[in-house]
PDB file of C-alpha atoms in Angstrom:
ATOM      1  CA  MET J   1     103.865  80.909  30.275  1.00  0.00           C
ATOM      2  CA  LEU J   2     106.147  77.953  30.347  1.00  0.00           C
ATOM      3  CA  ALA J   3     108.681  80.522  28.002  1.00  0.00           C
ATOM      4  CA  LEU J   4     108.618  83.050  30.804  1.00  0.00           C
ATOM      5  CA  GLY J   5     109.423  80.233  33.636  1.00  0.00           C
ATOM      6  CA  ALA J   6     112.275  79.197  31.291  1.00  0.00           C
ATOM      7  CA  GLU J   7     113.606  82.782  30.936  1.00  0.00           C
ATOM      8  CA  ARG J   8     113.244  83.015  34.691  1.00  0.00           C
ATOM      9  CA  ASP J   9     115.411  79.820  35.620  1.00  0.00           C
ATOM     10  CA  GLY J  10     117.885  80.897  33.029  1.00  0.00           C
ATOM     11  CA  ARG J  11     117.159  77.668  30.643  1.00  0.00           C
ATOM     12  CA  GLN J  12     116.394  80.049  27.806  1.00  0.00           C
ATOM     13  CA  THR J  13     117.146  83.593  26.927  1.00  0.00           C
ATOM     14  CA  ARG J  14     115.390  86.160  25.252  1.00  0.00           C
ATOM     15  CA  PRO J  15     116.040  87.084  21.996  1.00  0.00           C
ATOM     16  CA  VAL J  16     119.285  89.539  21.359  1.00  0.00           C
ATOM     17  CA  THR J  17     117.001  92.107  19.254  1.00  0.00           C
ATOM     18  CA  GLY J  18     114.651  92.371  22.675  1.00  0.00           C
ATOM     19  CA  PRO J  19     114.481  94.970  25.509  1.00  0.00           C
ATOM     20  CA  PRO J  20     116.966  93.751  28.397  1.00  0.00           C
ATOM     21  CA  VAL J  21     115.378  91.657  31.081  1.00  0.00           C
ATOM     22  CA  ASP J  22     115.880  92.522  34.757  1.00  0.00           C
ATOM     23  CA  ALA J  23     115.533  89.087  36.366  1.00  0.00           C
ATOM     24  CA  THR J  24     113.483  90.605  39.357  1.00  0.00           C
ATOM     25  CA  ALA J  25     111.017  91.811  36.985  1.00  0.00           C
ATOM     26  CA  ALA J  26     111.086  88.298  35.127  1.00  0.00           C
ATOM     27  CA  GLU J  27     110.438  86.589  38.497  1.00  0.00           C
ATOM     28  CA  ARG J  28     107.639  89.360  39.152  1.00  0.00           C
ATOM     29  CA  THR J  29     106.149  88.723  35.747  1.00  0.00           C
ATOM     30  CA  TRP J  30     105.793  85.032  36.489  1.00  0.00           C
ATOM     31  CA  ARG J  31     104.561  85.047  39.814  1.00  0.00           C
ATOM     32  CA  LEU J  32     101.940  87.742  38.404  1.00  0.00           C
ATOM     33  CA  ARG J  33     100.522  85.697  35.637  1.00  0.00           C
ATOM     34  CA  ARG J  34     100.803  82.379  37.823  1.00  0.00           C
ATOM     35  CA  ALA J  35      98.568  83.766  40.315  1.00  0.00           C
ATOM     36  CA  ALA J  36      96.657  85.364  37.729  1.00  0.00           C
ATOM     37  CA  LEU J  37      96.065  82.067  36.484  1.00  0.00           C
ATOM     38  CA  MET J  38      95.389  80.451  39.445  1.00  0.00           C
ATOM     39  CA  ASP J  39      92.686  82.942  40.274  1.00  0.00           C
ATOM     40  CA  ARG J  40      90.621  82.461  36.998  1.00  0.00           C
ATOM     41  CA  MET J  41      90.842  78.486  37.898  1.00  0.00           C
ATOM     42  CA  ALA J  42      89.376  79.126  41.449  1.00  0.00           C
ATOM     43  CA  LEU J  43      86.874  81.321  39.919  1.00  0.00           C
ATOM     44  CA  ASP J  44      85.987  78.378  37.697  1.00  0.00           C
ATOM     45  CA  ASP J  45      86.487  75.779  39.783  1.00  0.00           C
ATOM     46  CA  PRO J  46      85.551  77.125  43.667  1.00  0.00           C
ATOM     47  CA  ARG J  47      86.508  74.279  45.769  1.00  0.00           C
ATOM     48  CA  PRO J  48      89.184  74.602  48.817  1.00  0.00           C
ATOM     49  CA  GLY J  49      91.931  72.954  46.769  1.00  0.00           C
ATOM     50  CA  PRO J  50      91.634  75.509  43.730  1.00  0.00           C
ATOM     51  CA  VAL J  51      90.907  78.608  46.010  1.00  0.00           C
ATOM     52  CA  ALA J  52      93.488  77.192  48.368  1.00  0.00           C
ATOM     53  CA  ALA J  53      96.147  77.211  45.487  1.00  0.00           C
ATOM     54  CA  ALA J  54      94.911  80.859  44.302  1.00  0.00           C
ATOM     55  CA  ALA J  55      95.353  82.176  47.761  1.00  0.00           C
ATOM     56  CA  GLU J  56      98.940  80.417  48.053  1.00  0.00           C
ATOM     57  CA  THR J  57     100.259  81.861  44.750  1.00  0.00           C
ATOM     58  CA  ALA J  58      98.955  85.543  45.279  1.00  0.00           C
ATOM     59  CA  GLU J  59     100.357  85.690  49.114  1.00  0.00           C
ATOM     60  CA  ARG J  60     103.764  84.630  47.037  1.00  0.00           C
ATOM     61  CA  LEU J  61     103.485  87.700  44.823  1.00  0.00           C
ATOM     62  CA  VAL J  62     102.409  89.799  47.821  1.00  0.00           C
ATOM     63  CA  LEU J  63     106.171  88.480  49.894  1.00  0.00           C
ATOM     64  CA  HIS J  64     107.739  89.306  46.308  1.00  0.00           C
ATOM     65  CA  ASP J  65     106.312  92.809  46.117  1.00  0.00           C
ATOM     66  CA  ARG J  66     107.041  93.468  49.827  1.00  0.00           C
ATOM     67  CA  ARG J  67     110.588  93.073  48.951  1.00  0.00           C
ATOM     68  CA  HIS J  68     110.564  95.237  45.540  1.00  0.00           C
ATOM     69  CA  PRO J  69     107.616  97.809  45.862  1.00  0.00           C
ATOM     70  CA  ASP J  70     109.215  99.890  42.631  1.00  0.00           C
ATOM     71  CA  LEU J  71     107.696  96.969  40.805  1.00  0.00           C
ATOM     72  CA  VAL J  72     103.823  97.434  41.676  1.00  0.00           C
ATOM     73  CA  ALA J  73     101.737  98.808  38.545  1.00  0.00           C
ATOM     74  CA  GLY J  74      98.717  99.295  40.519  1.00  0.00           C
ATOM     75  CA  PRO J  75      97.521 102.019  42.656  1.00  0.00           C
ATOM     76  CA  HIS J  76      97.104  99.773  45.801  1.00  0.00           C
ATOM     77  CA  HIS J  77     100.687  98.505  47.568  1.00  0.00           C
ATOM     78  CA  PRO J  78     100.015  94.627  48.991  1.00  0.00           C
ATOM     79  CA  ASP J  79      99.262  95.887  52.374  1.00  0.00           C
ATOM     80  CA  THR J  80      96.214  98.628  51.272  1.00  0.00           C
ATOM     81  CA  ILE J  81      94.055  95.909  50.216  1.00  0.00           C
ATOM     82  CA  THR J  82      93.276  94.064  53.318  1.00  0.00           C
ATOM     83  CA  LEU J  83      89.637  93.342  53.700  1.00  0.00           C
ATOM     84  CA  ALA J  84      89.712  90.490  51.157  1.00  0.00           C
ATOM     85  CA  PRO J  85      90.497  86.907  53.331  1.00  0.00           C
ATOM     86  CA  SER J  86      93.188  86.217  50.438  1.00  0.00           C
ATOM     87  CA  ARG J  87      95.248  88.696  48.233  1.00  0.00           C
ATOM     88  CA  ARG J  88      93.477  87.744  45.384  1.00  0.00           C
ATOM     89  CA  LEU J  89      91.737  91.255  44.349  1.00  0.00           C
ATOM     90  CA  TYR J  90      95.452  92.581  44.502  1.00  0.00           C
ATOM     91  CA  VAL J  91      96.442  89.952  42.005  1.00  0.00           C
ATOM     92  CA  ARG J  92      93.380  91.359  39.788  1.00  0.00           C
ATOM     93  CA  GLN J  93      94.809  94.807  40.575  1.00  0.00           C
ATOM     94  CA  GLU J  94      97.934  94.093  39.524  1.00  0.00           C
ATOM     95  CA  TYR J  95      97.320  92.044  36.363  1.00  0.00           C
ATOM     96  CA  ALA J  96      94.888  94.481  34.694  1.00  0.00           C
ATOM     97  CA  ALA J  97      97.845  97.255  35.799  1.00  0.00           C
ATOM     98  CA  TRP J  98     100.368  95.036  33.965  1.00  0.00           C
ATOM     99  CA  THR J  99      98.169  94.385  30.809  1.00  0.00           C
ATOM    100  CA  ALA J 100      97.243  97.736  30.507  1.00  0.00           C
ATOM    101  CA  ALA J 101     100.635  98.429  30.299  1.00  0.00           C
ATOM    102  CA  GLU J 102     101.677  96.095  27.622  1.00  0.00           C
ATOM    103  CA  ARG J 103      98.767  97.341  25.405  1.00  0.00           C
ATOM    104  CA  THR J 104     100.161 100.623  25.590  1.00  0.00           C
ATOM    105  CA  GLY J 105     103.656  99.608  25.408  1.00  0.00           C
ATOM    106  CA  ILE J 106     104.809 101.356  28.673  1.00  0.00           C
TER     107      ILE J 106
END
């Protein structure tokens, strides 16, 4: 995650032999992984602080995906999942789709 943050901020570049990195996609990956981490932390510690942090990072991912709908990986767009009080279900959907794509090399 630190390497993704450094790459996103321009402090570190990806090796020349790797695939080209789109800055918007790199930012989304960073936001998605951060939101997933915060969600897991809130599941382990359901006190108000961790839950609020998870909701905040999930909302930031949703805002990013609204601006870049072509990067949404799961079957439901951010505004489709409205039953939950936070956007954490959306984060779970997107993280599952992202990891599935990573495993298959898509």
